[in-house]
JSON list of C-alpha atoms and ligand atoms in Angstrom, two decimals:
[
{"chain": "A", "resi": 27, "resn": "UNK", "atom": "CA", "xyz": [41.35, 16.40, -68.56]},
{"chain": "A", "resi": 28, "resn": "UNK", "atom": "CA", "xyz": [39.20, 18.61, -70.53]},
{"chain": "A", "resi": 29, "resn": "UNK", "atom": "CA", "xyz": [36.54, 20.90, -68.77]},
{"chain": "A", "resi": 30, "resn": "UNK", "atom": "CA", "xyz": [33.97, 18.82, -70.50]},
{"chain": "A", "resi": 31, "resn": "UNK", "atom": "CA", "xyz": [35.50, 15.52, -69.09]},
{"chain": "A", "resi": 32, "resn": "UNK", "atom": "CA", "xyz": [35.52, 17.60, -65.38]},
{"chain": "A", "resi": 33, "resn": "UNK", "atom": "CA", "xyz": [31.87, 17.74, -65.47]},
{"chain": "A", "resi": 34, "resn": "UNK", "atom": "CA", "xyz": [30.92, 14.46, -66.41]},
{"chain": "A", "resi": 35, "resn": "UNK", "atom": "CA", "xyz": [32.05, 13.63, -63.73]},
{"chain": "A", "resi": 36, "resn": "UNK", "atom": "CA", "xyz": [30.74, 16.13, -61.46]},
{"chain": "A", "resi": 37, "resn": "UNK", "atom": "CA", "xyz": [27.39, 14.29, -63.17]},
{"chain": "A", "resi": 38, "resn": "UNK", "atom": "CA", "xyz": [28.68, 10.83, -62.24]},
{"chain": "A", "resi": 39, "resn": "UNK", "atom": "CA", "xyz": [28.99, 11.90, -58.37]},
{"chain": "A", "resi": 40, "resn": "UNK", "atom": "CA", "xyz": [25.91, 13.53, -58.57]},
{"chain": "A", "resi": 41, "resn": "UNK", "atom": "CA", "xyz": [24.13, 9.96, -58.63]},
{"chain": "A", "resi": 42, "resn": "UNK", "atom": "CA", "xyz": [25.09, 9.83, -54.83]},
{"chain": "A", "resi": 43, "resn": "UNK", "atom": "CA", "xyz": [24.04, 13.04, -53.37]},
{"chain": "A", "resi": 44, "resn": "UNK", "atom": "CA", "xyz": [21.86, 12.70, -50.12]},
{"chain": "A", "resi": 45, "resn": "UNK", "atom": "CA", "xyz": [19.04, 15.38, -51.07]},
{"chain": "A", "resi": 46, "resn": "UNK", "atom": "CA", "xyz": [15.46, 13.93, -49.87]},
{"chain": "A", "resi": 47, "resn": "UNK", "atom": "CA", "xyz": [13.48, 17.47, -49.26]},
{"chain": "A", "resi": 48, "resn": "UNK", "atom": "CA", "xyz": [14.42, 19.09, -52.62]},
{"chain": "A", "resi": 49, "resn": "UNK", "atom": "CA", "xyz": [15.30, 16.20, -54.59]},
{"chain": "A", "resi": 50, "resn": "UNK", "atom": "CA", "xyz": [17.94, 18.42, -56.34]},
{"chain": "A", "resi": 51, "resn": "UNK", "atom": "CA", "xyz": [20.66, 16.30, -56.87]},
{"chain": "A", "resi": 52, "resn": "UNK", "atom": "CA", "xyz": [24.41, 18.18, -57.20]},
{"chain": "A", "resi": 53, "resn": "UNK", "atom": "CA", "xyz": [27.28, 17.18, -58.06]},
{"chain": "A", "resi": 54, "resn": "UNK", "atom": "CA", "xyz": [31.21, 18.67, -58.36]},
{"chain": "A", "resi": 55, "resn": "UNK", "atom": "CA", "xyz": [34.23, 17.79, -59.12]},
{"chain": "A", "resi": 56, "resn": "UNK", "atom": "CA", "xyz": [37.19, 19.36, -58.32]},
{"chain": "A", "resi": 57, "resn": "UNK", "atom": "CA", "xyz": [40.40, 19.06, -60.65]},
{"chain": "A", "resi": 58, "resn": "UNK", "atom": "CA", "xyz": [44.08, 19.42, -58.66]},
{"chain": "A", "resi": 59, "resn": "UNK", "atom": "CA", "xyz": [46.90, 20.80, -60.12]},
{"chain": "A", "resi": 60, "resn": "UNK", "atom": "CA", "xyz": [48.68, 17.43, -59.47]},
{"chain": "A", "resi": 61, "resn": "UNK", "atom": "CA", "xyz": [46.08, 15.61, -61.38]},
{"chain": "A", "resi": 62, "resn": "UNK", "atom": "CA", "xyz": [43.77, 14.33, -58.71]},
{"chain": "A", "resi": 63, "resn": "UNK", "atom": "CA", "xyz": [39.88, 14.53, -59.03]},
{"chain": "A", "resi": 64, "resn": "UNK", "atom": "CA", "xyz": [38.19, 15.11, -56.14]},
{"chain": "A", "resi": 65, "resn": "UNK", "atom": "CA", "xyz": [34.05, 14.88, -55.97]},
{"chain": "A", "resi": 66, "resn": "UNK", "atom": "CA", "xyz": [31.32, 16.03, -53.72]},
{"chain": "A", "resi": 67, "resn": "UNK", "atom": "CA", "xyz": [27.97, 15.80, -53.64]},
{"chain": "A", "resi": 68, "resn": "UNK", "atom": "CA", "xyz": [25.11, 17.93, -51.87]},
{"chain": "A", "resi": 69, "resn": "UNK", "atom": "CA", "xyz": [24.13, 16.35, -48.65]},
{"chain": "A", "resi": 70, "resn": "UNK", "atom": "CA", "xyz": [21.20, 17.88, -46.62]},
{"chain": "A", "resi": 71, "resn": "UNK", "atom": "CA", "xyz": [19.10, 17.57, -43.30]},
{"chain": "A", "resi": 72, "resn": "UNK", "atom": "CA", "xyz": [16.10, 17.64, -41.43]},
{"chain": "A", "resi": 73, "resn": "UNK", "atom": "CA", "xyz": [17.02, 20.45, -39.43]},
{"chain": "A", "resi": 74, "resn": "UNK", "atom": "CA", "xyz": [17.59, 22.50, -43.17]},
{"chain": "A", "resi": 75, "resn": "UNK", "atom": "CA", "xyz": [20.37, 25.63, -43.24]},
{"chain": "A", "resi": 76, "resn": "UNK", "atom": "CA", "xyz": [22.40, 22.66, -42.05]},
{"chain": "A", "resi": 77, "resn": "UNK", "atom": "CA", "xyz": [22.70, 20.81, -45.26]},
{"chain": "A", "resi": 78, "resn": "UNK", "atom": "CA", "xyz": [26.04, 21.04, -47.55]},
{"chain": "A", "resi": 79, "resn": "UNK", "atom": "CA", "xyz": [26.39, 22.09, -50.94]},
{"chain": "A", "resi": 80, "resn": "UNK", "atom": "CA", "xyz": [27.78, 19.83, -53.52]},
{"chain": "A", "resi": 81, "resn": "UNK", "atom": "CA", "xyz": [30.83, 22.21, -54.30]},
{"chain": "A", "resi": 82, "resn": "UNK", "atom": "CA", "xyz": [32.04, 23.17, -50.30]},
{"chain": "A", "resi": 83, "resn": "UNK", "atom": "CA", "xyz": [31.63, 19.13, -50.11]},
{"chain": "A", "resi": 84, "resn": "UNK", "atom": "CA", "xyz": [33.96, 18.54, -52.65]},
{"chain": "A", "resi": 85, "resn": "UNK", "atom": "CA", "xyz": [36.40, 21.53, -51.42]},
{"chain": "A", "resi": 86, "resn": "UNK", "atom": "CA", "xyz": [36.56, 20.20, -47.83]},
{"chain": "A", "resi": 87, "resn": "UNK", "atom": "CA", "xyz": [37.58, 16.78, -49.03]},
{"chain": "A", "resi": 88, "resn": "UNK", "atom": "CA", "xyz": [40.03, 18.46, -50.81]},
{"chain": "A", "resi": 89, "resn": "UNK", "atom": "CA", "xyz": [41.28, 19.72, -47.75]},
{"chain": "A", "resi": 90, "resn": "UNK", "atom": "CA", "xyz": [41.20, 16.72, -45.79]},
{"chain": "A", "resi": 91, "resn": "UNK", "atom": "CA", "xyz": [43.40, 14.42, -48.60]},
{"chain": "A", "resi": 92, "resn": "UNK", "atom": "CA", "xyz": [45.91, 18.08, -47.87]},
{"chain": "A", "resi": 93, "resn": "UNK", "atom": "CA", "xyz": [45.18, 20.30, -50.55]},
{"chain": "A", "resi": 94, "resn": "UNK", "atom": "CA", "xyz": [45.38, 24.07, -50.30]},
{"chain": "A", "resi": 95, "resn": "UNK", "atom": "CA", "xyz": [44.07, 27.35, -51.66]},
{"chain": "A", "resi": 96, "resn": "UNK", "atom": "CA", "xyz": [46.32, 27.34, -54.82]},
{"chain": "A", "resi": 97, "resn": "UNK", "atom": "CA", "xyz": [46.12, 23.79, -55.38]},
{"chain": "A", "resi": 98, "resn": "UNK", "atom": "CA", "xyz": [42.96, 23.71, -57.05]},
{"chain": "A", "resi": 99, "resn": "UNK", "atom": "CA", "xyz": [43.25, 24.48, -61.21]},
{"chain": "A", "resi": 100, "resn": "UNK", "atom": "CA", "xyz": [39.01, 23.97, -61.97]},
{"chain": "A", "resi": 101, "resn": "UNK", "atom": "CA", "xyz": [35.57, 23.06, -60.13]},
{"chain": "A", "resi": 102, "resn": "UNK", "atom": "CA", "xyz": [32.55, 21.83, -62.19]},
{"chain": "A", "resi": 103, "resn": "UNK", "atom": "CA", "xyz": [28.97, 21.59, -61.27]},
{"chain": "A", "resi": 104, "resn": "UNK", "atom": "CA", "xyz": [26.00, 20.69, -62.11]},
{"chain": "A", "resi": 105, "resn": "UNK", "atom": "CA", "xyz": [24.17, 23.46, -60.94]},
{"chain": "A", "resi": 106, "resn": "UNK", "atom": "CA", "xyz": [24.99, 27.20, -61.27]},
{"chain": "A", "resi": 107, "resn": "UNK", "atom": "CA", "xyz": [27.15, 27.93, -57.71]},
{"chain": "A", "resi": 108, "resn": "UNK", "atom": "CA", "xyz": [25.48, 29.71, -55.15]},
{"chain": "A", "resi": 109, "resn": "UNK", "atom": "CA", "xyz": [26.51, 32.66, -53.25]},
{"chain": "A", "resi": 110, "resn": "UNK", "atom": "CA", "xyz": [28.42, 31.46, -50.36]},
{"chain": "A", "resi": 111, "resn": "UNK", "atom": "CA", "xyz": [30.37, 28.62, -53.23]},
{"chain": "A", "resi": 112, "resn": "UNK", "atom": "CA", "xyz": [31.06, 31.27, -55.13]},
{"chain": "A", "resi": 113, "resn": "UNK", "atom": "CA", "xyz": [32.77, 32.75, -52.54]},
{"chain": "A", "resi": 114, "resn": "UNK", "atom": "CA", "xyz": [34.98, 29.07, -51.00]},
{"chain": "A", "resi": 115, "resn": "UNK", "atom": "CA", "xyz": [35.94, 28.89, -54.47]},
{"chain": "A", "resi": 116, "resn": "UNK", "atom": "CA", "xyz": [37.46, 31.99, -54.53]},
{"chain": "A", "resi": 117, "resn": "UNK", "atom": "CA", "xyz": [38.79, 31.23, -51.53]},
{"chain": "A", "resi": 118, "resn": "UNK", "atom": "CA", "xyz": [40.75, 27.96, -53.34]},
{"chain": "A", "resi": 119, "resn": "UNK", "atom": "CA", "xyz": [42.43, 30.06, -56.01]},
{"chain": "A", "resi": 120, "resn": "UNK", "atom": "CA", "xyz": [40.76, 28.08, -58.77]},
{"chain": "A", "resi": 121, "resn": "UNK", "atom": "CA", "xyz": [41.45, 28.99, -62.52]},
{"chain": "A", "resi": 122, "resn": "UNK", "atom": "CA", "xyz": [37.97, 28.30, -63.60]},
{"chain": "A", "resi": 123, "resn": "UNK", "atom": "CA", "xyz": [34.96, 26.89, -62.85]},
{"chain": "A", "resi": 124, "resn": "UNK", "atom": "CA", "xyz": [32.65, 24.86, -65.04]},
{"chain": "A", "resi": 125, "resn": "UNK", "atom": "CA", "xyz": [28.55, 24.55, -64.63]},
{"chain": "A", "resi": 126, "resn": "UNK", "atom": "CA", "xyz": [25.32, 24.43, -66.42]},
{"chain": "A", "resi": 127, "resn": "UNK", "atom": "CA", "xyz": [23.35, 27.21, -66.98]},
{"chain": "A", "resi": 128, "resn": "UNK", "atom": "CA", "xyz": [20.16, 27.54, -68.81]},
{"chain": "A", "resi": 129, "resn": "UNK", "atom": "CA", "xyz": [21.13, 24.68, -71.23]},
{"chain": "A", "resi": 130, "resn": "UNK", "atom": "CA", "xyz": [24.82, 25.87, -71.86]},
{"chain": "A", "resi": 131, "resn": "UNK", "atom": "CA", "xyz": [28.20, 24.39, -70.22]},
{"chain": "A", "resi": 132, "resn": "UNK", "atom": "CA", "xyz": [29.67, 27.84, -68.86]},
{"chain": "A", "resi": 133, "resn": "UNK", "atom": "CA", "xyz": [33.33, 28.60, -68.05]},
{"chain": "A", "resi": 134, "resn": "UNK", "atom": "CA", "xyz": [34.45, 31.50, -65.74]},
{"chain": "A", "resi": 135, "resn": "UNK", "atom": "CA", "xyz": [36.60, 32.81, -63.43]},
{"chain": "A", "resi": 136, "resn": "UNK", "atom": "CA", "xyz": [36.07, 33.24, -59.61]},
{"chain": "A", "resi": 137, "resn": "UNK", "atom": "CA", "xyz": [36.14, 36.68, -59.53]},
{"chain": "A", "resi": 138, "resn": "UNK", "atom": "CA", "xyz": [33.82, 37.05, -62.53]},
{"chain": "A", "resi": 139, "resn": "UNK", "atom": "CA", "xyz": [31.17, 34.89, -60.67]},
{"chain": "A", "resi": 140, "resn": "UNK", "atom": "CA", "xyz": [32.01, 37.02, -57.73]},
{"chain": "A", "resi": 141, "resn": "UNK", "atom": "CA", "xyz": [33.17, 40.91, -58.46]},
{"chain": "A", "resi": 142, "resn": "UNK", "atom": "CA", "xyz": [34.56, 43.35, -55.72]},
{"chain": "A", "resi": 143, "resn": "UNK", "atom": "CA", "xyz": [34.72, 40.45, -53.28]},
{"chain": "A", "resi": 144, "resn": "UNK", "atom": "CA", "xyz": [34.71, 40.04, -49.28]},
{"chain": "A", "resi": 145, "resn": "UNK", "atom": "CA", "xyz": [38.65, 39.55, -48.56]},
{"chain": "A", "resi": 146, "resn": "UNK", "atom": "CA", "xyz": [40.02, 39.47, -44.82]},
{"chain": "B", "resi": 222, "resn": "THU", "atom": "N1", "xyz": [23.07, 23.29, -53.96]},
{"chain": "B", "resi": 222, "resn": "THU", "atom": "C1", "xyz": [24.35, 22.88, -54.18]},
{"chain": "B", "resi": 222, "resn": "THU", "atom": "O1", "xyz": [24.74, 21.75, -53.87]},
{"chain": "B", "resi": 222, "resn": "THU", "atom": "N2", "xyz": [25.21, 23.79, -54.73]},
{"chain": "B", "resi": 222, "resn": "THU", "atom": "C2", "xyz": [24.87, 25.05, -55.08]},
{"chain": "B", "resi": 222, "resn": "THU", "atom": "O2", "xyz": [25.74, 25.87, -55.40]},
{"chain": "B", "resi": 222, "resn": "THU", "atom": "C3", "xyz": [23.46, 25.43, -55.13]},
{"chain": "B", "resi": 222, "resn": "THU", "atom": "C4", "xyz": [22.56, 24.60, -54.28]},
{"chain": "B", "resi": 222, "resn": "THU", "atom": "C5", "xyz": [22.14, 22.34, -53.32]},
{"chain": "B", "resi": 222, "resn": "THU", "atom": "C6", "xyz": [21.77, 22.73, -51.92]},
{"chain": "B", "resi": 222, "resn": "THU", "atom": "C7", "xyz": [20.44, 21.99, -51.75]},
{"chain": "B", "resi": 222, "resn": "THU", "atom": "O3", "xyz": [20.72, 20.68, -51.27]},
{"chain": "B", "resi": 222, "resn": "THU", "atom": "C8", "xyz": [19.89, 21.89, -53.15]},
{"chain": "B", "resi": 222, "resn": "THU", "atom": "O4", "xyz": [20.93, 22.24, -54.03]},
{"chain": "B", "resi": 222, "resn": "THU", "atom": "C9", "xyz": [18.70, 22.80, -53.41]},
{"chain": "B", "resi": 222, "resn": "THU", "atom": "O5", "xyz": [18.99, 24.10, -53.07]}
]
């Protein structure tokens, strides 16, 4: 699975995010080391700071099929990660993570998207 091939399909499972108040749809799709691809989508709601980014959706299904911080090898999104993604992925130990910026498929670490970071 190249990165490339990652975030198509982060842009496939972007078709099915839930985002009717900003209409900006997200997708991600998160590669395990065992193979598995594992989407999310953004998914928000009336009541607003309670809607879900596309990349903690795709993280916390990770989670729920049993993966673990460490299990994750690369994350792609459509959208340039915010803050608070930025710092779940960390979190999951990914290698890389893949997303669109101004026109241009970008590749970076965690702790390049997020320097000096919060750690318990
Ligand atoms: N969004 C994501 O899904 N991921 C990000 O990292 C940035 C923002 C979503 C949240 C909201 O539904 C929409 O994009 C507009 O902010």
């Amino acid at each position: 699975m190249t990165d490339q091939d990652l975030h198509e399909q982060a842009k496939a499972a972007a078709a099915c995010a839930y985002a009717p108040y900003s209409k900006f749809l997200v997708g991600a799709a998160v590669l395990l080391r065992d193979g598995r691809v594992v989407t999310g989508v953004n998914v928000e709601n009336a009541s607003y700071p309670l809607g879900m980014c596309a990349e903690r959706c795709a993280l916390a299904r990770a989670v729920a099929e049993g993966s673990r911080p460490g299990d994750v090898e690369a994350i792609a999104v459509t959208a340039s990660p915010c803050g608070g993604c930025r710092q779940w992925i960390l979190e999951f130990g990914a290698e890389r993570v893949v997303f669109m910026h101004a026109g241009k498929l970008l590749v970076r670490r965690p702790d390049e998207l997020l320097p000096d970071s919060f750690q318990l």
